[in-house]
Coordinates of C-alpha atoms and ligand atoms in Angstrom, one line a residue:
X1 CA 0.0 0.0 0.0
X2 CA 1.1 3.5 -0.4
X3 CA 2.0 5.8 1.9
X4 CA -1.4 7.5 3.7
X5 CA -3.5 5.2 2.3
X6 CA -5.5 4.4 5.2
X7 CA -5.8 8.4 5.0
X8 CA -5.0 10.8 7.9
X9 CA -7.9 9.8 10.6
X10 CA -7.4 6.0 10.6
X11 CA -7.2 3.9 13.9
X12 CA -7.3 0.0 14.6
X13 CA -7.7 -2.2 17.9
X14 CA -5.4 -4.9 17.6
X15 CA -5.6 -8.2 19.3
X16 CA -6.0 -11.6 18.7
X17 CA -8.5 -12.8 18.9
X18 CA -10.8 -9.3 18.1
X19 CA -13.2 -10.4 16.4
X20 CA -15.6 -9.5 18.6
X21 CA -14.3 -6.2 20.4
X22 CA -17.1 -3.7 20.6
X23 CA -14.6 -0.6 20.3
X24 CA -15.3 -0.3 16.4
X25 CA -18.7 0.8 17.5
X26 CA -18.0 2.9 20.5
X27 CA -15.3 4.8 18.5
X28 CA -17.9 5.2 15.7
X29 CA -20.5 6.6 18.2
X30 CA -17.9 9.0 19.3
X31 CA -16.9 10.3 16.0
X32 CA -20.9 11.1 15.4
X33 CA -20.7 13.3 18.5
X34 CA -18.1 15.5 17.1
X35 CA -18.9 14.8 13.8
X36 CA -15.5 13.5 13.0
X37 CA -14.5 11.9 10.0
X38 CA -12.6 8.6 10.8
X39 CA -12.2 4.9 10.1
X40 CA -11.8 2.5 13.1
X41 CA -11.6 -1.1 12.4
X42 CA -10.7 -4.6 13.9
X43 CA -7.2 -6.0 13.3
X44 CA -6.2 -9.6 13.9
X45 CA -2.8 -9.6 14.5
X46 CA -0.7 -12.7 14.6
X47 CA 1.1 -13.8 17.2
X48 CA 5.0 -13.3 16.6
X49 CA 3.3 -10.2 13.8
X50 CA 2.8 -7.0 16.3
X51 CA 5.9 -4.9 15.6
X52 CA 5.3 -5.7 11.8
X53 CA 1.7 -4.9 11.9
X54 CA 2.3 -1.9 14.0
X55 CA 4.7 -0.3 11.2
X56 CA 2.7 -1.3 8.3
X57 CA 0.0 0.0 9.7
X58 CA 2.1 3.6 10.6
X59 CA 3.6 3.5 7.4
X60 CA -0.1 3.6 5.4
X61 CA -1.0 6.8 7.5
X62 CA -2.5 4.9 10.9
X63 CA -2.8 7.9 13.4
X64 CA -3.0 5.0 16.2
X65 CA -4.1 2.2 17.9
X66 CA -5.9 0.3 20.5
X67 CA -4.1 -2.6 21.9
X68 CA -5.9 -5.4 23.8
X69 CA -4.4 -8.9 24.2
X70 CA -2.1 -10.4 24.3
X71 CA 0.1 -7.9 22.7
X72 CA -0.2 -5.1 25.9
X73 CA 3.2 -5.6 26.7
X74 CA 5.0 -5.1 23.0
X75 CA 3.1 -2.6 23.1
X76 CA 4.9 -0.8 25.9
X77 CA 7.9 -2.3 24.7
X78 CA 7.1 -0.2 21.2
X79 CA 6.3 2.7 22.8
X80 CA 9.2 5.4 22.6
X81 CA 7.1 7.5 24.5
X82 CA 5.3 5.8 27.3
X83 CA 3.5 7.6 30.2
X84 CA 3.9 7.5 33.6
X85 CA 0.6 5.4 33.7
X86 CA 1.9 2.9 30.9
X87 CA 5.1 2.7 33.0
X88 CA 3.5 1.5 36.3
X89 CA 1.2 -1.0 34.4
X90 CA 4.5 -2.4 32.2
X91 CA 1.4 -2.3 29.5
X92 CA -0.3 -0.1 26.5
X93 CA -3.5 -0.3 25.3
X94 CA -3.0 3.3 23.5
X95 CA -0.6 4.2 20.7
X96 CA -0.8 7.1 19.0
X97 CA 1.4 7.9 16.0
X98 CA 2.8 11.5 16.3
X99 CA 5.3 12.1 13.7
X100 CA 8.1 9.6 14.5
X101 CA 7.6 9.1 18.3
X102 CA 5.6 6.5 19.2
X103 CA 3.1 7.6 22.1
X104 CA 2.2 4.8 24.8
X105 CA -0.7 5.0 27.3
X106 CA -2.6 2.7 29.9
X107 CA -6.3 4.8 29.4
X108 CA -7.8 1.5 31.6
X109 CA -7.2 2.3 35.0
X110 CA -9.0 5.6 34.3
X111 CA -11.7 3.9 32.6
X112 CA -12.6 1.8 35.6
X113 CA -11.9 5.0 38.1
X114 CA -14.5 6.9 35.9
X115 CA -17.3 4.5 35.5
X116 CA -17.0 3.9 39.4
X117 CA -16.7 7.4 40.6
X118 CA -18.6 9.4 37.8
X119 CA -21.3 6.9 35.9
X120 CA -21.8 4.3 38.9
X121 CA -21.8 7.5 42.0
X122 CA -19.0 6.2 44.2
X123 CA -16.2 7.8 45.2
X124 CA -13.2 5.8 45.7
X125 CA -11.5 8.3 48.6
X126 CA -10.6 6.7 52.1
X127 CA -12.7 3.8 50.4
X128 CA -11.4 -0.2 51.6
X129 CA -10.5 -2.1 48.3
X130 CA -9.7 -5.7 48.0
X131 CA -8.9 -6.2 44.3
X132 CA -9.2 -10.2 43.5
X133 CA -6.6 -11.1 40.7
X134 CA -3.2 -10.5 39.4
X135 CA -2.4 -10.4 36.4
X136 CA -1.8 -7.8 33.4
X137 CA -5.7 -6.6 34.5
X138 CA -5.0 -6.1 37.9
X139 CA -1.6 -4.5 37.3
X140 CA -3.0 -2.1 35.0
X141 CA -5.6 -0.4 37.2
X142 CA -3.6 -0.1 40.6
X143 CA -1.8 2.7 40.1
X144 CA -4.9 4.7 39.2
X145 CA -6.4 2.8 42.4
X146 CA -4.1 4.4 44.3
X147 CA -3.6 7.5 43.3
X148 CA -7.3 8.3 44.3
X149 CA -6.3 8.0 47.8
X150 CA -8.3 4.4 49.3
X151 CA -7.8 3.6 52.7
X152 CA -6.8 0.1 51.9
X153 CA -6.1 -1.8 48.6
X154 CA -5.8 -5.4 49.4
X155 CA -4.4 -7.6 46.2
X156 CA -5.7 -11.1 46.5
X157 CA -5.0 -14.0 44.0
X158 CA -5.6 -17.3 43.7
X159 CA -1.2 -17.7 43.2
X160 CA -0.1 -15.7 46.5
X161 CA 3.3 -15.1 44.5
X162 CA 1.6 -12.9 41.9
X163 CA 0.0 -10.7 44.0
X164 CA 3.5 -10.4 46.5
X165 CA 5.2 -9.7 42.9
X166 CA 2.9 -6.5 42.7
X167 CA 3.3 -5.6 46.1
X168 CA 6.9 -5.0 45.7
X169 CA 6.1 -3.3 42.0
X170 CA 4.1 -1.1 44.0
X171 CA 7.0 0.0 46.6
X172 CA 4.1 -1.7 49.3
X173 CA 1.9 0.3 49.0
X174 CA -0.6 -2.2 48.8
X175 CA -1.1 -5.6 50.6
X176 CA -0.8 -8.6 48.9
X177 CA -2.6 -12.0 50.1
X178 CA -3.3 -15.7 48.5
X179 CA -7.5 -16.0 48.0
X180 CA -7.5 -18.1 51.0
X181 CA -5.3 -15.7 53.3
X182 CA -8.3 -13.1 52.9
X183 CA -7.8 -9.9 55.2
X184 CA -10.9 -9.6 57.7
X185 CA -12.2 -6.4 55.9
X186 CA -14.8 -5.2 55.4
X187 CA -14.6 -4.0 52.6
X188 CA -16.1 -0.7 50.5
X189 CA -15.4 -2.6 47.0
X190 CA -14.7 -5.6 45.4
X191 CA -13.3 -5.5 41.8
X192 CA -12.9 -8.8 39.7
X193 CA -9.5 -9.0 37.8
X194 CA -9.1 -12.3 36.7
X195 CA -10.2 -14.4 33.9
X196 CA -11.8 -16.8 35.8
X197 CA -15.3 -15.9 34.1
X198 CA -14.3 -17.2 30.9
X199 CA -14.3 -20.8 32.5
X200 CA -17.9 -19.8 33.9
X201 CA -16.3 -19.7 37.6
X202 CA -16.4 -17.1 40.0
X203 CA -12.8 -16.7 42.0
X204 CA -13.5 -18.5 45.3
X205 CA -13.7 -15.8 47.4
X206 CA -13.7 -17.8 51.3
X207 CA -15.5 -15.3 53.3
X208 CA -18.0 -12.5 51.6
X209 CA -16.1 -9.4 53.6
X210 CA -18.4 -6.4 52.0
X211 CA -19.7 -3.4 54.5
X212 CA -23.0 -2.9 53.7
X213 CA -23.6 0.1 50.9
X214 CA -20.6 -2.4 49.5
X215 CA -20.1 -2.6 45.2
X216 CA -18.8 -5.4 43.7
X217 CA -17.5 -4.8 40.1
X218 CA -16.8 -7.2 37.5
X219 CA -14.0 -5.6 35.0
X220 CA -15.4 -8.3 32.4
X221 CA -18.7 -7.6 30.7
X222 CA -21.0 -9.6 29.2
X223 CA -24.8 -10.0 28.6
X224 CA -25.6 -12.0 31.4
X225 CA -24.6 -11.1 34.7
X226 CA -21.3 -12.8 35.5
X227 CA -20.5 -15.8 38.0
X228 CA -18.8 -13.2 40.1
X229 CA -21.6 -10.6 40.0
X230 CA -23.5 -13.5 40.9
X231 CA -21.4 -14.6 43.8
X232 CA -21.6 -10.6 45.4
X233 CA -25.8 -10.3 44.9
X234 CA -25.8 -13.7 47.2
X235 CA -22.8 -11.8 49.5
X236 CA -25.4 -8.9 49.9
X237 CA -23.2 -6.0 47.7
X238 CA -25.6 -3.1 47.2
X239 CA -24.4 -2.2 43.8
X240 CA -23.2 -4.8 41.2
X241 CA -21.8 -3.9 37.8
X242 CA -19.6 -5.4 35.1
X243 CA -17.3 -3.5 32.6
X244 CA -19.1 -2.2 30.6
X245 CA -18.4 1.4 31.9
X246 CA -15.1 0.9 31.7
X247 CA -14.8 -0.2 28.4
X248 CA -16.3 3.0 27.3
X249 CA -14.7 5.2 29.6
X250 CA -10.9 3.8 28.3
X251 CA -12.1 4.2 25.1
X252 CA -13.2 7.9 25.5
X253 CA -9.9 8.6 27.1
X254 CA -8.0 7.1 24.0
X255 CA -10.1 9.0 21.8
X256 CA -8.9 12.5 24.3
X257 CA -5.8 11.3 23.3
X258 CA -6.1 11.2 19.9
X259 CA -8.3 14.3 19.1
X260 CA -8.2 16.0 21.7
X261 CA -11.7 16.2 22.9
X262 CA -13.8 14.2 25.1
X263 CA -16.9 12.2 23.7
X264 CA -20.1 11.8 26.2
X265 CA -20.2 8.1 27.6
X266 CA -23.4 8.1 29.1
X267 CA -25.7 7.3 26.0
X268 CA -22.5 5.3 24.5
X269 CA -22.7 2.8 27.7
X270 CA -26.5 2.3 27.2
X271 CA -26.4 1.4 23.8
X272 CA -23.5 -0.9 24.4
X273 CA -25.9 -2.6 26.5
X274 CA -28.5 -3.2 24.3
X275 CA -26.4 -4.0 21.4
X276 CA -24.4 -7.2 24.0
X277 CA -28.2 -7.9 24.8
X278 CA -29.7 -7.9 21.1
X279 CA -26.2 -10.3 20.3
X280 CA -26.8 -12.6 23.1
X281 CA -30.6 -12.9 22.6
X282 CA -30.5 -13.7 18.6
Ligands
ATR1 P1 -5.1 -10.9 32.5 O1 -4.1 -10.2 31.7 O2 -6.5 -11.0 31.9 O3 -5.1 -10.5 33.9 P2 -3.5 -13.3 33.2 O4 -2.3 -12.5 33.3 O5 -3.5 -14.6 32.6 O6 -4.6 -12.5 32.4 O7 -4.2 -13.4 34.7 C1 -5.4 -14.1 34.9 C2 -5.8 -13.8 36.4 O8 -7.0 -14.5 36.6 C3 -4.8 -14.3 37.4 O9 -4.9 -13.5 38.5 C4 -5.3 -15.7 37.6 O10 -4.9 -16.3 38.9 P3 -3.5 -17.1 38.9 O11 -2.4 -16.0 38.9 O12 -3.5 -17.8 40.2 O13 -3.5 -18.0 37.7 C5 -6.8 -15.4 37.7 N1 -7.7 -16.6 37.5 C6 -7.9 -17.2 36.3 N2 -8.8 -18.2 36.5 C7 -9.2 -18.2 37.9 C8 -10.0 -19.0 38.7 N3 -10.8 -20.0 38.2 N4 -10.1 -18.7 40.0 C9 -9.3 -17.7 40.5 N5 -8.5 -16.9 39.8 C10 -8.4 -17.2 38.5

């Protein structure tokens, strides 16, 4: 292909597999708002192929990309600008082309901060967290976590050693416990990070620690409500959510990054909704 082919406004999500990633339509809907003209499509990338897909898709004109997995970290390894945020999650799931820098950024750990304290009403300050998982999801959300000021931030995982990894990542500043080593609590919030919903299981959480007016979050989304969200309506949480939010909130902070402006995610999140439901029902 020829140099700006794709044109000057094109963006990709890359992955594999991305088949089904919903951010082609969520970009889309933000592009109406402003009534910007771009293209925003799906990539399958092979495995062993992200460098080379990365500058073939620079050198037709790409203005930049979304990165999901498993290519987060080459794409902080790409990056020869990444942000502090990228830095502390080791991980990108934002590059944006500028001229010959490469720019890295970590827009998920906002995402999930947003849709908790803006879309979902609750403010994360002085707030007891026990965040269940520890791998790249986890990582990638602490230090926006922490740097909204909780009281606690417990790290539980099923391997103890993960989460003790991430403690020490972290300088200590959070505590770090296998699933069956859980802290008394209570606790404010309860956010899912691991992958156990796509083996239909919910983490096995002993004791259900939550102080009543408690959320439980599920950073996965889905039509149905998850095993997890499940597993915190029977604990008694008073809110339950998946990731829906936060899908569309990281994806309106990418698209800040790009052009500079920020879409609305309100009416974005609700029509997510119905389009996972419409998918799931046909
Ligand atoms: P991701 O990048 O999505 O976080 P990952 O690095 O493979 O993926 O991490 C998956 C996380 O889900 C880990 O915290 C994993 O626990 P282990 O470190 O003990 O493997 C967790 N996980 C997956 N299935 C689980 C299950 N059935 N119960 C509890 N935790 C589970």
């Amino acid at each position: 292909m020829m140099a700006g082919e794709e044109g000057a406004d094109a963006y990709v999500v890359m992955g594999n597999p991305v088949g089904h990633s919903q951010s082609p339509f969520i970009h889309a809907e933000f592009a109406r708002q402003f009534g910007h003209a771009i293209t925003y499509r799906a990539l399958h990338v092979e495995i062993g192929s992200f460098r080379a897909s990365v500058e073939a898709f620079r050198s037709q004109g790409g203005r930049g990309a979304n990165v999901t997995l498993p290519f987060k970290e080459e794409a902080f390894a790409l990056s020869t600008q990444p942000s502090a945020r990228a830095r502390q999650a080791g991980a990108v799931n934002t590059l944006h082309f500028d001229a010959e820098r490469i720019r890295g950024d970590n827009t998920d750990g906002v995402g999930l901060v947003n849709d908790l304290e803006q879309n979902l009403g609750f403010p994360l300050a002085g707030r007891d967290i026990l965040l269940v998982g520890a791998g790249g999801a986890a990582r990638g959300v602490i230090g926006p976590l922490l740097a909204v000021s909780p009281a606690r931030l417990v790290v539980a995982n099923r391997t103890a050693s993960r989460a003790q990894a991430l403690r020490r990542h972290f300088d200590d500043r959070i505590e770090a416990c296998g699933l069956d080593r859980l802290p008394a609590g209570p606790f404010d919030l309860v956010l899912n990070a691991t992958s156990a919903s796509l083996s239909d299981r919910a983490p096995p959480i002993a004791t259900a620690p939550l102080r009543s007016g408690a959320c439980a979050y599920d950073m996965m989304y889905a039509a149905e409500p998850s095993p997890f969200m499940r597993w915190a309506e029977d604990a008694g949480a008073s809110m339950v959510s998946d990731g829906t939010g936060m899908l569309v909130e990281q994806a309106a902070e990418s698209f800040r990054l790009w052009r500079g402006v920020r879409p609305r995610t309100g009416a974005v999140i609700d029509a997510l909704r119905r389009r996972l439901r419409d998918s799931s029902s046909r």
